[in-house]
């Protein structure tokens, strides 16, 4: 253990670094700062660094490096950062248009009934606060965000769908997500955005990163075509406008 980080082998070509002894928010900030530090070093043999909520998976080519080398670098960077590292990149705020309910959000009535709220109250809560992107999940860098301030967690669907359309806006538990591409899914769907979450011709393929925030903005179905040619990156505000945003 180094400071507030434990490091353990994970198979023959990966390590897991986990933040310990910290509350959820500082633990999240620490593992993401550690990921940024490791990416900046471009360590020989390391090919993927995946930070989540309180842990970091480091995958490497075991023919090019080894556990001891990567562990030594991780321990050094964890000690250098300390338990409360300063953010290295200003967050961006994305204002994302969403059509709620109907064919776009077929589970909105059920979620409202489960939570004892009206559909309008669900929409107001989902779109009424900035939601922080905590990590990128499957498939293809899906933005896993904090959930809206619902009175209790939202259950997953009893029978997952075999296909969820790209742009679908879903919630489950205390989390929320935008589905970046068609895929199976078991999270209840509240709506869908017409803007594209992915740009497969860019590097990286996502305009957002952990620490950025989303503010969902309700639009009417007849407004869909106004936004259909936009990418999510087109919905970003200037970082200067985000710093200190309330």
mmCIF file of C-alpha atoms in Angstrom:
data_model
loop_
_atom_site.group_PDB
_atom_site.id
_atom_site.type_symbol
_atom_site.label_atom_id
_atom_site.label_comp_id
_atom_site.label_asym_id
_atom_site.label_seq_id
_atom_site.Cartn_x
_atom_site.Cartn_y
_atom_site.Cartn_z
ATOM 1 C CA UNK A 1 0.000 0.000 0.000
ATOM 2 C CA UNK A 2 1.238 3.477 -0.965
ATOM 3 C CA UNK A 3 -0.540 6.302 0.850
ATOM 4 C CA UNK A 4 -4.221 5.862 0.010
ATOM 5 C CA UNK A 5 -3.671 3.426 -2.870
ATOM 6 C CA UNK A 6 -3.385 -0.358 -2.862
ATOM 7 C CA UNK A 7 -1.917 -2.115 -5.902
ATOM 8 C CA UNK A 8 -2.582 -5.759 -6.766
ATOM 9 C CA UNK A 9 -1.839 -8.095 -9.674
ATOM 10 C CA UNK A 10 -4.760 -8.882 -11.979
ATOM 11 C CA UNK A 11 -3.840 -11.881 -14.096
ATOM 12 C CA UNK A 12 -0.594 -12.076 -16.025
ATOM 13 C CA UNK A 13 -0.848 -8.712 -17.799
ATOM 14 C CA UNK A 14 -2.684 -6.203 -15.615
ATOM 15 C CA UNK A 15 -2.682 -4.434 -12.252
ATOM 16 C CA UNK A 16 -5.488 -2.892 -10.214
ATOM 17 C CA UNK A 17 -4.867 0.229 -8.151
ATOM 18 C CA UNK A 18 -7.624 1.032 -5.650
ATOM 19 C CA UNK A 19 -8.150 4.149 -3.545
ATOM 20 C CA UNK A 20 -8.730 3.314 0.127
ATOM 21 C CA UNK A 21 -9.436 5.279 3.283
ATOM 22 C CA UNK A 22 -11.124 8.113 1.369
ATOM 23 C CA UNK A 23 -14.711 9.214 0.827
ATOM 24 C CA UNK A 24 -16.278 8.539 -2.573
ATOM 25 C CA UNK A 25 -15.514 11.906 -4.184
ATOM 26 C CA UNK A 26 -11.802 12.124 -3.213
ATOM 27 C CA UNK A 27 -11.344 8.439 -4.104
ATOM 28 C CA UNK A 28 -12.774 9.092 -7.570
ATOM 29 C CA UNK A 29 -10.568 12.154 -8.052
ATOM 30 C CA UNK A 30 -7.464 10.256 -6.958
ATOM 31 C CA UNK A 31 -7.843 7.302 -9.327
ATOM 32 C CA UNK A 32 -8.574 9.606 -12.260
ATOM 33 C CA UNK A 33 -5.564 11.790 -11.467
ATOM 34 C CA UNK A 34 -3.466 8.618 -11.266
ATOM 35 C CA UNK A 35 -4.817 7.540 -14.667
ATOM 36 C CA UNK A 36 -3.927 10.927 -16.179
ATOM 37 C CA UNK A 37 -0.431 10.724 -14.714
ATOM 38 C CA UNK A 38 0.164 7.227 -16.069
ATOM 39 C CA UNK A 39 -1.163 8.151 -19.526
ATOM 40 C CA UNK A 40 1.130 11.175 -19.617
ATOM 41 C CA UNK A 41 4.168 8.967 -18.971
ATOM 42 C CA UNK A 42 3.394 6.699 -21.963
ATOM 43 C CA UNK A 43 5.081 3.812 -20.178
ATOM 44 C CA UNK A 44 6.509 1.177 -22.516
ATOM 45 C CA UNK A 45 4.198 -1.829 -22.782
ATOM 46 C CA UNK A 46 1.163 -0.219 -21.137
ATOM 47 C CA UNK A 47 -1.682 -0.216 -23.639
ATOM 48 C CA UNK A 48 -4.795 0.636 -21.616
ATOM 49 C CA UNK A 49 -5.562 2.580 -18.441
ATOM 50 C CA UNK A 50 -9.172 2.324 -17.268
ATOM 51 C CA UNK A 51 -10.264 4.426 -14.257
ATOM 52 C CA UNK A 52 -13.685 3.828 -12.687
ATOM 53 C CA UNK A 53 -15.184 5.093 -9.433
ATOM 54 C CA UNK A 54 -12.472 4.147 -6.942
ATOM 55 C CA UNK A 55 -10.172 1.813 -8.872
ATOM 56 C CA UNK A 56 -7.876 1.826 -11.875
ATOM 57 C CA UNK A 57 -7.128 -1.098 -14.199
ATOM 58 C CA UNK A 58 -3.760 -0.946 -15.965
ATOM 59 C CA UNK A 59 -3.346 -3.431 -18.813
ATOM 60 C CA UNK A 60 0.066 -4.093 -20.341
ATOM 61 C CA UNK A 61 1.902 -6.328 -22.763
ATOM 62 C CA UNK A 62 3.667 -8.841 -20.562
ATOM 63 C CA UNK A 63 6.262 -9.367 -23.308
ATOM 64 C CA UNK A 64 7.249 -5.685 -23.115
ATOM 65 C CA UNK A 65 7.080 -4.994 -19.367
ATOM 66 C CA UNK A 66 6.111 -6.703 -16.136
ATOM 67 C CA UNK A 67 4.106 -6.335 -12.938
ATOM 68 C CA UNK A 68 7.043 -5.071 -10.904
ATOM 69 C CA UNK A 69 7.894 -2.266 -13.322
ATOM 70 C CA UNK A 70 4.322 -1.023 -13.670
ATOM 71 C CA UNK A 71 3.711 -1.375 -9.926
ATOM 72 C CA UNK A 72 6.807 0.671 -9.160
ATOM 73 C CA UNK A 73 5.625 3.508 -11.447
ATOM 74 C CA UNK A 74 2.096 3.389 -10.026
ATOM 75 C CA UNK A 75 3.416 3.556 -6.468
ATOM 76 C CA UNK A 76 5.684 6.482 -7.315
ATOM 77 C CA UNK A 77 2.879 8.452 -8.985
ATOM 78 C CA UNK A 78 0.435 7.703 -6.146
ATOM 79 C CA UNK A 79 2.956 8.989 -3.593
ATOM 80 C CA UNK A 80 3.664 12.085 -5.699
ATOM 81 C CA UNK A 81 -0.021 12.935 -6.116
ATOM 82 C CA UNK A 82 -1.017 12.421 -2.492
ATOM 83 C CA UNK A 83 -4.628 11.870 -1.367
ATOM 84 C CA UNK A 84 -6.037 15.133 -2.779
ATOM 85 C CA UNK A 85 -4.507 15.882 -6.196
ATOM 86 C CA UNK A 86 -5.503 19.053 -8.011
ATOM 87 C CA UNK A 87 -7.484 18.652 -11.264
ATOM 88 C CA UNK A 88 -5.248 18.828 -14.325
ATOM 89 C CA UNK A 89 -7.935 19.577 -16.941
ATOM 90 C CA UNK A 90 -10.792 22.082 -16.591
ATOM 91 C CA UNK A 91 -14.152 20.324 -16.868
ATOM 92 C CA UNK A 92 -16.503 21.070 -19.733
ATOM 93 C CA UNK A 93 -20.277 21.349 -19.557
ATOM 94 C CA UNK A 94 -22.432 19.802 -22.273
ATOM 95 C CA UNK A 95 -26.045 20.913 -22.742
ATOM 96 C CA UNK A 96 -27.750 17.893 -24.305
ATOM 97 C CA UNK A 97 -31.211 18.103 -25.966
ATOM 98 C CA UNK A 98 -33.534 15.188 -25.120
ATOM 99 C CA UNK A 99 -36.993 14.158 -26.265
ATOM 100 C CA UNK A 100 -38.588 12.512 -23.239
ATOM 101 C CA UNK A 101 -41.265 9.830 -23.171
ATOM 102 C CA UNK A 102 -43.290 8.194 -25.936
ATOM 103 C CA UNK A 103 -41.316 6.137 -28.444
ATOM 104 C CA UNK A 104 -38.160 7.977 -27.354
ATOM 105 C CA UNK A 105 -38.457 7.098 -23.664
ATOM 106 C CA UNK A 106 -40.839 4.155 -23.338
ATOM 107 C CA UNK A 107 -40.027 3.486 -19.672
ATOM 108 C CA UNK A 108 -40.796 6.992 -18.416
ATOM 109 C CA UNK A 109 -44.313 6.080 -17.177
ATOM 110 C CA UNK A 110 -43.054 3.015 -15.309
ATOM 111 C CA UNK A 111 -40.179 4.887 -13.662
ATOM 112 C CA UNK A 112 -42.597 7.615 -12.578
ATOM 113 C CA UNK A 113 -44.935 5.012 -11.056
ATOM 114 C CA UNK A 114 -42.051 3.241 -9.279
ATOM 115 C CA UNK A 115 -40.883 6.493 -7.700
ATOM 116 C CA UNK A 116 -44.344 7.833 -6.891
ATOM 117 C CA UNK A 117 -43.834 10.906 -9.091
ATOM 118 C CA UNK A 118 -45.454 12.324 -12.194
ATOM 119 C CA UNK A 119 -43.732 12.018 -15.578
ATOM 120 C CA UNK A 120 -43.216 15.779 -15.521
ATOM 121 C CA UNK A 121 -41.493 15.541 -12.136
ATOM 122 C CA UNK A 122 -39.172 12.819 -13.441
ATOM 123 C CA UNK A 123 -38.231 14.997 -16.413
ATOM 124 C CA UNK A 124 -37.717 18.037 -14.195
ATOM 125 C CA UNK A 125 -35.394 16.120 -11.851
ATOM 126 C CA UNK A 126 -33.456 14.485 -14.687
ATOM 127 C CA UNK A 127 -32.933 17.765 -16.534
ATOM 128 C CA UNK A 128 -32.742 20.092 -13.549
ATOM 129 C CA UNK A 129 -29.151 19.566 -12.425
ATOM 130 C CA UNK A 130 -25.687 19.031 -13.896
ATOM 131 C CA UNK A 131 -24.653 15.369 -13.821
ATOM 132 C CA UNK A 132 -20.938 14.573 -13.580
ATOM 133 C CA UNK A 133 -19.383 11.988 -15.912
ATOM 134 C CA UNK A 134 -17.665 9.567 -13.535
ATOM 135 C CA UNK A 135 -16.167 7.071 -15.966
ATOM 136 C CA UNK A 136 -16.477 5.673 -19.485
ATOM 137 C CA UNK A 137 -18.203 2.316 -19.708
ATOM 138 C CA UNK A 138 -19.345 -0.189 -22.311
ATOM 139 C CA UNK A 139 -20.089 -0.025 -25.100
ATOM 140 C CA UNK A 140 -17.667 2.346 -26.804
ATOM 141 C CA UNK A 141 -17.068 4.871 -24.056
ATOM 142 C CA UNK A 142 -20.595 5.261 -22.717
ATOM 143 C CA UNK A 143 -20.636 8.248 -20.309
ATOM 144 C CA UNK A 144 -21.538 6.879 -16.877
ATOM 145 C CA UNK A 145 -22.816 9.834 -14.860
ATOM 146 C CA UNK A 146 -24.238 10.545 -11.453
ATOM 147 C CA UNK A 147 -27.947 9.893 -11.348
ATOM 148 C CA UNK A 148 -30.506 12.658 -10.935
ATOM 149 C CA UNK A 149 -31.798 13.371 -7.410
ATOM 150 C CA UNK A 150 -34.631 10.854 -7.518
ATOM 151 C CA UNK A 151 -36.073 9.891 -4.105
ATOM 152 C CA UNK A 152 -34.830 6.304 -4.418
ATOM 153 C CA UNK A 153 -32.840 4.081 -6.817
ATOM 154 C CA UNK A 154 -34.410 3.055 -10.128
ATOM 155 C CA UNK A 155 -34.677 -0.734 -10.660
ATOM 156 C CA UNK A 156 -33.281 -2.271 -13.823
ATOM 157 C CA UNK A 157 -35.691 -3.850 -16.276
ATOM 158 C CA UNK A 158 -36.864 -7.356 -15.452
ATOM 159 C CA UNK A 159 -36.246 -8.335 -19.109
ATOM 160 C CA UNK A 160 -33.392 -6.474 -20.844
ATOM 161 C CA UNK A 161 -33.889 -5.260 -24.385
ATOM 162 C CA UNK A 162 -31.916 -6.902 -27.176
ATOM 163 C CA UNK A 163 -31.452 -3.477 -28.822
ATOM 164 C CA UNK A 164 -31.311 0.045 -27.423
ATOM 165 C CA UNK A 165 -31.027 2.865 -29.951
ATOM 166 C CA UNK A 166 -27.997 5.147 -30.010
ATOM 167 C CA UNK A 167 -28.654 8.336 -28.080
ATOM 168 C CA UNK A 168 -31.013 6.694 -25.617
ATOM 169 C CA UNK A 169 -30.959 8.350 -22.206
ATOM 170 C CA UNK A 170 -31.260 5.771 -19.435
ATOM 171 C CA UNK A 171 -31.137 5.500 -15.650
ATOM 172 C CA UNK A 172 -30.630 2.678 -13.170
ATOM 173 C CA UNK A 173 -29.823 2.620 -9.499
ATOM 174 C CA UNK A 174 -28.215 5.989 -8.721
ATOM 175 C CA UNK A 175 -26.615 6.302 -12.160
ATOM 176 C CA UNK A 176 -27.474 7.688 -15.584
ATOM 177 C CA UNK A 177 -26.039 7.165 -19.072
ATOM 178 C CA UNK A 178 -26.312 8.074 -22.732
ATOM 179 C CA UNK A 179 -26.100 4.972 -24.934
ATOM 180 C CA UNK A 180 -23.505 5.915 -27.575
ATOM 181 C CA UNK A 181 -24.320 3.184 -30.093
ATOM 182 C CA UNK A 182 -27.001 0.490 -30.649
ATOM 183 C CA UNK A 183 -26.579 -2.301 -28.114
ATOM 184 C CA UNK A 184 -28.523 -4.536 -25.723
ATOM 185 C CA UNK A 185 -29.480 -2.922 -22.428
ATOM 186 C CA UNK A 186 -31.433 -3.401 -19.237
ATOM 187 C CA UNK A 187 -31.642 0.191 -18.009
ATOM 188 C CA UNK A 188 -35.008 1.998 -18.154
ATOM 189 C CA UNK A 189 -35.184 4.531 -20.997
ATOM 190 C CA UNK A 190 -36.439 8.042 -20.199
ATOM 191 C CA UNK A 191 -35.759 9.656 -23.572
ATOM 192 C CA UNK A 192 -33.372 9.989 -26.479
ATOM 193 C CA UNK A 193 -31.066 12.693 -27.785
ATOM 194 C CA UNK A 194 -30.719 13.401 -31.512
ATOM 195 C CA UNK A 195 -27.034 14.378 -31.195
ATOM 196 C CA UNK A 196 -24.281 11.829 -31.865
ATOM 197 C CA UNK A 197 -22.315 10.758 -28.815
ATOM 198 C CA UNK A 198 -19.489 9.157 -30.817
ATOM 199 C CA UNK A 199 -17.245 10.351 -33.626
ATOM 200 C CA UNK A 200 -15.446 7.267 -34.903
ATOM 201 C CA UNK A 201 -13.164 9.416 -37.073
ATOM 202 C CA UNK A 202 -11.756 11.364 -34.118
ATOM 203 C CA UNK A 203 -9.161 10.461 -31.509
ATOM 204 C CA UNK A 204 -10.508 10.160 -28.905
ATOM 205 C CA UNK A 205 -13.880 9.079 -30.269
ATOM 206 C CA UNK A 206 -15.718 10.862 -27.427
ATOM 207 C CA UNK A 207 -15.754 14.627 -26.865
ATOM 208 C CA UNK A 208 -16.395 14.176 -23.132
ATOM 209 C CA UNK A 209 -14.174 12.788 -20.421
ATOM 210 C CA UNK A 210 -14.591 11.980 -16.729
ATOM 211 C CA UNK A 211 -15.140 15.144 -14.743
ATOM 212 C CA UNK A 212 -17.198 16.853 -17.455
ATOM 213 C CA UNK A 213 -20.882 17.474 -16.772
ATOM 214 C CA UNK A 214 -24.102 16.995 -18.730
ATOM 215 C CA UNK A 215 -27.207 19.156 -18.403
ATOM 216 C CA UNK A 216 -30.136 17.593 -20.244
ATOM 217 C CA UNK A 217 -32.553 19.994 -21.923
ATOM 218 C CA UNK A 218 -36.079 18.822 -22.822
ATOM 219 C CA UNK A 219 -37.133 19.395 -26.432
ATOM 220 C CA UNK A 220 -40.271 18.477 -28.376
ATOM 221 C CA UNK A 221 -40.329 15.637 -30.949
ATOM 222 C CA UNK A 222 -40.849 18.154 -33.763
ATOM 223 C CA UNK A 223 -37.503 19.742 -32.824
ATOM 224 C CA UNK A 224 -35.573 16.516 -33.461
ATOM 225 C CA UNK A 225 -34.341 17.476 -36.928
ATOM 226 C CA UNK A 226 -32.919 20.764 -35.623
ATOM 227 C CA UNK A 227 -30.264 18.797 -33.732
ATOM 228 C CA UNK A 228 -29.916 15.625 -35.796
ATOM 229 C CA UNK A 229 -26.750 16.785 -37.585
ATOM 230 C CA UNK A 230 -24.941 17.737 -34.380
ATOM 231 C CA UNK A 231 -22.311 15.781 -32.472
ATOM 232 C CA UNK A 232 -22.177 15.879 -28.689
ATOM 233 C CA UNK A 233 -19.021 17.955 -28.947
ATOM 234 C CA UNK A 234 -21.114 20.684 -30.578
ATOM 235 C CA UNK A 235 -23.104 20.929 -27.330
ATOM 236 C CA UNK A 236 -20.097 21.847 -25.169
ATOM 237 C CA UNK A 237 -19.785 25.198 -23.466
ATOM 238 C CA UNK A 238 -16.462 26.977 -23.140
ATOM 239 C CA UNK A 239 -14.364 25.738 -20.171
ATOM 240 C CA UNK A 240 -14.162 29.371 -19.038
ATOM 241 C CA UNK A 241 -17.929 29.379 -18.593
ATOM 242 C CA UNK A 242 -17.890 26.147 -16.592
ATOM 243 C CA UNK A 243 -15.366 27.033 -13.898
ATOM 244 C CA UNK A 244 -17.345 28.146 -10.856
ATOM 245 C CA UNK A 245 -20.655 27.148 -12.431
ATOM 246 C CA UNK A 246 -23.293 26.601 -9.745
#
